[in-house]
Amino acid sequence: MQWVYGVVTKGTPDQHQFDFCLWTLSILKSLIKRELGVELSKSAVGRLLGHLGLSAQRPVYKSYKQDPRKIQQYLTETFPEAVKQAEEIGATIFFLDEAAVRSDAHRGTTWGEKGKIPVVKNAGGRFGLKLISAVTPKGEMRFKFIEDRMNSAKFIQFLKSLHKDAADFSGLKG
C-alpha cells in the first residue's frame, strides 16, 4: 500500500484525471478501485491512511509557478543589491499588498453532534473591509482602508501618499 502513500503525498487528484485538487476519501476510494482493482469502503480508506501515518490536514497554498532557483537568486543577489542601492540614496524599500475581508467569510470547520449541523450565530449585518498596506523589511508599516473597489487611481493615490510620508519613515535608515 506504499503506492497509496506516494499518490497522496506526492500528487493531487487532478493529476489522476479527477476534477478536484484536494484529496477526499471518496476520490481515493475510486482511485484505488480504478488502479488496483480493490474495492474499499470510505472508512477502510480512512483507516488505511491512518495506518500509513497520514491524517486530514488544512493545506498550505503555494504557487505552482514558483521557481526555487529564481527565489534563491532574488534572496541572495537581487534583493541585497536593491538594499544597497536604497541605502546609497537614502530610500526606503516597501513591499505592498492589498486584502479584502468579509464579515460572513467561512473560516474553517467546527465540531458538533452527529446528525445536527452546528449553528454559528452572528449579528446578521454583513460588511467588507478592503486594505492596502506597505511594509518595510524591518516590519514598519503604512496602510489605508479602501472604500468600494480597489482601482488604479486609488493605488496611485496610495503610492503618492506613501512617497510623501517616506521622508519621515525610518525604513532601512538608521
PDB file of C-alpha atoms in Angstrom, residues 87-174:
ATOM      1  CA  GLU A  87      20.953  52.828   1.403  1.00  0.00           C
ATOM      2  CA  GLU A  88      23.171  54.758  -1.032  1.00  0.00           C
ATOM      3  CA  ILE A  89      20.383  57.180  -1.969  1.00  0.00           C
ATOM      4  CA  GLY A  90      18.570  57.227   1.389  1.00  0.00           C
ATOM      5  CA  ALA A  91      15.481  55.450   0.055  1.00  0.00           C
ATOM      6  CA  THR A  92      13.113  53.095   1.837  1.00  0.00           C
ATOM      7  CA  ILE A  93      12.086  49.725   0.416  1.00  0.00           C
ATOM      8  CA  PHE A  94       8.444  48.735   0.776  1.00  0.00           C
ATOM      9  CA  PHE A  95       6.533  45.567  -0.054  1.00  0.00           C
ATOM     10  CA  LEU A  96       2.896  46.268  -0.974  1.00  0.00           C
ATOM     11  CA  ASP A  97      -0.190  44.102  -0.705  1.00  0.00           C
ATOM     12  CA  GLU A  98      -3.924  44.506  -0.664  1.00  0.00           C
ATOM     13  CA  ALA A  99      -6.529  42.428   1.120  1.00  0.00           C
ATOM     14  CA  ALA A 100     -10.282  42.161   1.383  1.00  0.00           C
ATOM     15  CA  VAL A 101     -12.110  40.613   4.333  1.00  0.00           C
ATOM     16  CA  ARG A 102     -15.833  39.931   4.678  1.00  0.00           C
ATOM     17  CA  SER A 103     -17.702  39.567   7.929  1.00  0.00           C
ATOM     18  CA  ASP A 104     -19.505  36.481   6.619  1.00  0.00           C
ATOM     19  CA  ALA A 105     -16.397  34.671   5.341  1.00  0.00           C
ATOM     20  CA  HIS A 106     -16.226  30.982   6.269  1.00  0.00           C
ATOM     21  CA  ARG A 107     -13.182  30.446   8.460  1.00  0.00           C
ATOM     22  CA  GLY A 108     -12.931  26.694   8.814  1.00  0.00           C
ATOM     23  CA  THR A 109     -14.835  23.905  10.455  1.00  0.00           C
ATOM     24  CA  THR A 110     -16.163  23.127  13.893  1.00  0.00           C
ATOM     25  CA  TRP A 111     -17.288  20.022  15.719  1.00  0.00           C
ATOM     26  CA  GLY A 112     -20.879  19.183  16.528  1.00  0.00           C
ATOM     27  CA  GLU A 113     -23.210  16.350  17.446  1.00  0.00           C
ATOM     28  CA  LYS A 114     -23.604  13.791  14.653  1.00  0.00           C
ATOM     29  CA  GLY A 115     -26.703  14.464  12.584  1.00  0.00           C
ATOM     30  CA  LYS A 116     -27.055  18.050  13.817  1.00  0.00           C
ATOM     31  CA  ILE A 117     -25.449  20.865  11.878  1.00  0.00           C
ATOM     32  CA  PRO A 118     -23.695  23.341  14.200  1.00  0.00           C
ATOM     33  CA  VAL A 119     -25.059  26.884  14.063  1.00  0.00           C
ATOM     34  CA  VAL A 120     -22.717  29.835  14.370  1.00  0.00           C
ATOM     35  CA  LYS A 121     -24.646  32.926  15.403  1.00  0.00           C
ATOM     36  CA  ASN A 122     -23.767  36.365  14.128  1.00  0.00           C
ATOM     37  CA  ALA A 123     -25.338  39.793  14.134  1.00  0.00           C
ATOM     38  CA  GLY A 124     -26.652  39.316  10.595  1.00  0.00           C
ATOM     39  CA  GLY A 125     -25.200  42.507   9.179  1.00  0.00           C
ATOM     40  CA  ARG A 126     -22.613  41.801   6.512  1.00  0.00           C
ATOM     41  CA  PHE A 127     -19.802  44.142   5.691  1.00  0.00           C
ATOM     42  CA  GLY A 128     -16.497  44.078   3.900  1.00  0.00           C
ATOM     43  CA  LEU A 129     -13.208  45.760   4.549  1.00  0.00           C
ATOM     44  CA  LYS A 130     -10.503  46.475   1.996  1.00  0.00           C
ATOM     45  CA  LEU A 131      -6.989  47.436   2.901  1.00  0.00           C
ATOM     46  CA  ILE A 132      -3.785  48.292   1.101  1.00  0.00           C
ATOM     47  CA  SER A 133      -0.548  48.179   3.030  1.00  0.00           C
ATOM     48  CA  ALA A 134       3.167  48.709   2.587  1.00  0.00           C
ATOM     49  CA  VAL A 135       5.699  47.146   4.926  1.00  0.00           C
ATOM     50  CA  THR A 136       9.472  47.544   5.120  1.00  0.00           C
ATOM     51  CA  PRO A 137      11.878  44.629   5.599  1.00  0.00           C
ATOM     52  CA  LYS A 138      12.117  45.745   9.246  1.00  0.00           C
ATOM     53  CA  GLY A 139       8.356  45.359   9.665  1.00  0.00           C
ATOM     54  CA  GLU A 140       7.396  49.041   9.754  1.00  0.00           C
ATOM     55  CA  MET A 141       4.061  49.559   8.053  1.00  0.00           C
ATOM     56  CA  ARG A 142       1.799  52.119   6.407  1.00  0.00           C
ATOM     57  CA  PHE A 143      -1.764  51.233   5.464  1.00  0.00           C
ATOM     58  CA  LYS A 144      -5.032  52.679   4.222  1.00  0.00           C
ATOM     59  CA  PHE A 145      -8.584  51.389   4.248  1.00  0.00           C
ATOM     60  CA  ILE A 146     -10.244  51.499   0.839  1.00  0.00           C
ATOM     61  CA  GLU A 147     -13.910  52.193   0.189  1.00  0.00           C
ATOM     62  CA  ASP A 148     -15.641  50.261  -2.580  1.00  0.00           C
ATOM     63  CA  ARG A 149     -13.326  48.516  -5.054  1.00  0.00           C
ATOM     64  CA  MET A 150      -9.603  48.962  -5.458  1.00  0.00           C
ATOM     65  CA  ASN A 151      -8.655  50.518  -8.800  1.00  0.00           C
ATOM     66  CA  SER A 152      -5.603  52.068 -10.416  1.00  0.00           C
ATOM     67  CA  ALA A 153      -6.496  55.613  -9.290  1.00  0.00           C
ATOM     68  CA  LYS A 154      -6.709  54.513  -5.634  1.00  0.00           C
ATOM     69  CA  PHE A 155      -3.476  52.539  -5.978  1.00  0.00           C
ATOM     70  CA  ILE A 156      -1.659  55.545  -7.468  1.00  0.00           C
ATOM     71  CA  GLN A 157      -3.014  57.792  -4.705  1.00  0.00           C
ATOM     72  CA  PHE A 158      -1.713  55.342  -2.095  1.00  0.00           C
ATOM     73  CA  LEU A 159       1.722  55.365  -3.760  1.00  0.00           C
ATOM     74  CA  LYS A 160       1.742  59.185  -3.786  1.00  0.00           C
ATOM     75  CA  SER A 161       0.826  59.270  -0.092  1.00  0.00           C
ATOM     76  CA  LEU A 162       3.476  56.661   0.677  1.00  0.00           C
ATOM     77  CA  HIS A 163       6.094  58.665  -1.218  1.00  0.00           C
ATOM     78  CA  LYS A 164       5.125  61.834   0.654  1.00  0.00           C
ATOM     79  CA  ASP A 165       5.359  60.055   4.022  1.00  0.00           C
ATOM     80  CA  ALA A 166       8.625  58.251   3.186  1.00  0.00           C
ATOM     81  CA  ALA A 167      10.736  61.243   4.243  1.00  0.00           C
ATOM     82  CA  ASP A 168       9.516  60.752   7.832  1.00  0.00           C
ATOM     83  CA  PHE A 169       9.704  56.969   7.669  1.00  0.00           C
ATOM     84  CA  SER A 170      12.765  55.200   9.080  1.00  0.00           C
ATOM     85  CA  GLY A 171      12.527  52.054   6.894  1.00  0.00           C
ATOM     86  CA  LEU A 172      16.068  50.856   6.261  1.00  0.00           C
ATOM     87  CA  LYS A 173      17.673  54.053   7.544  1.00  0.00           C
ATOM     88  CA  GLY A 174      19.199  54.495  10.887  1.00  0.00           C
TER      89      GLY A 174
END
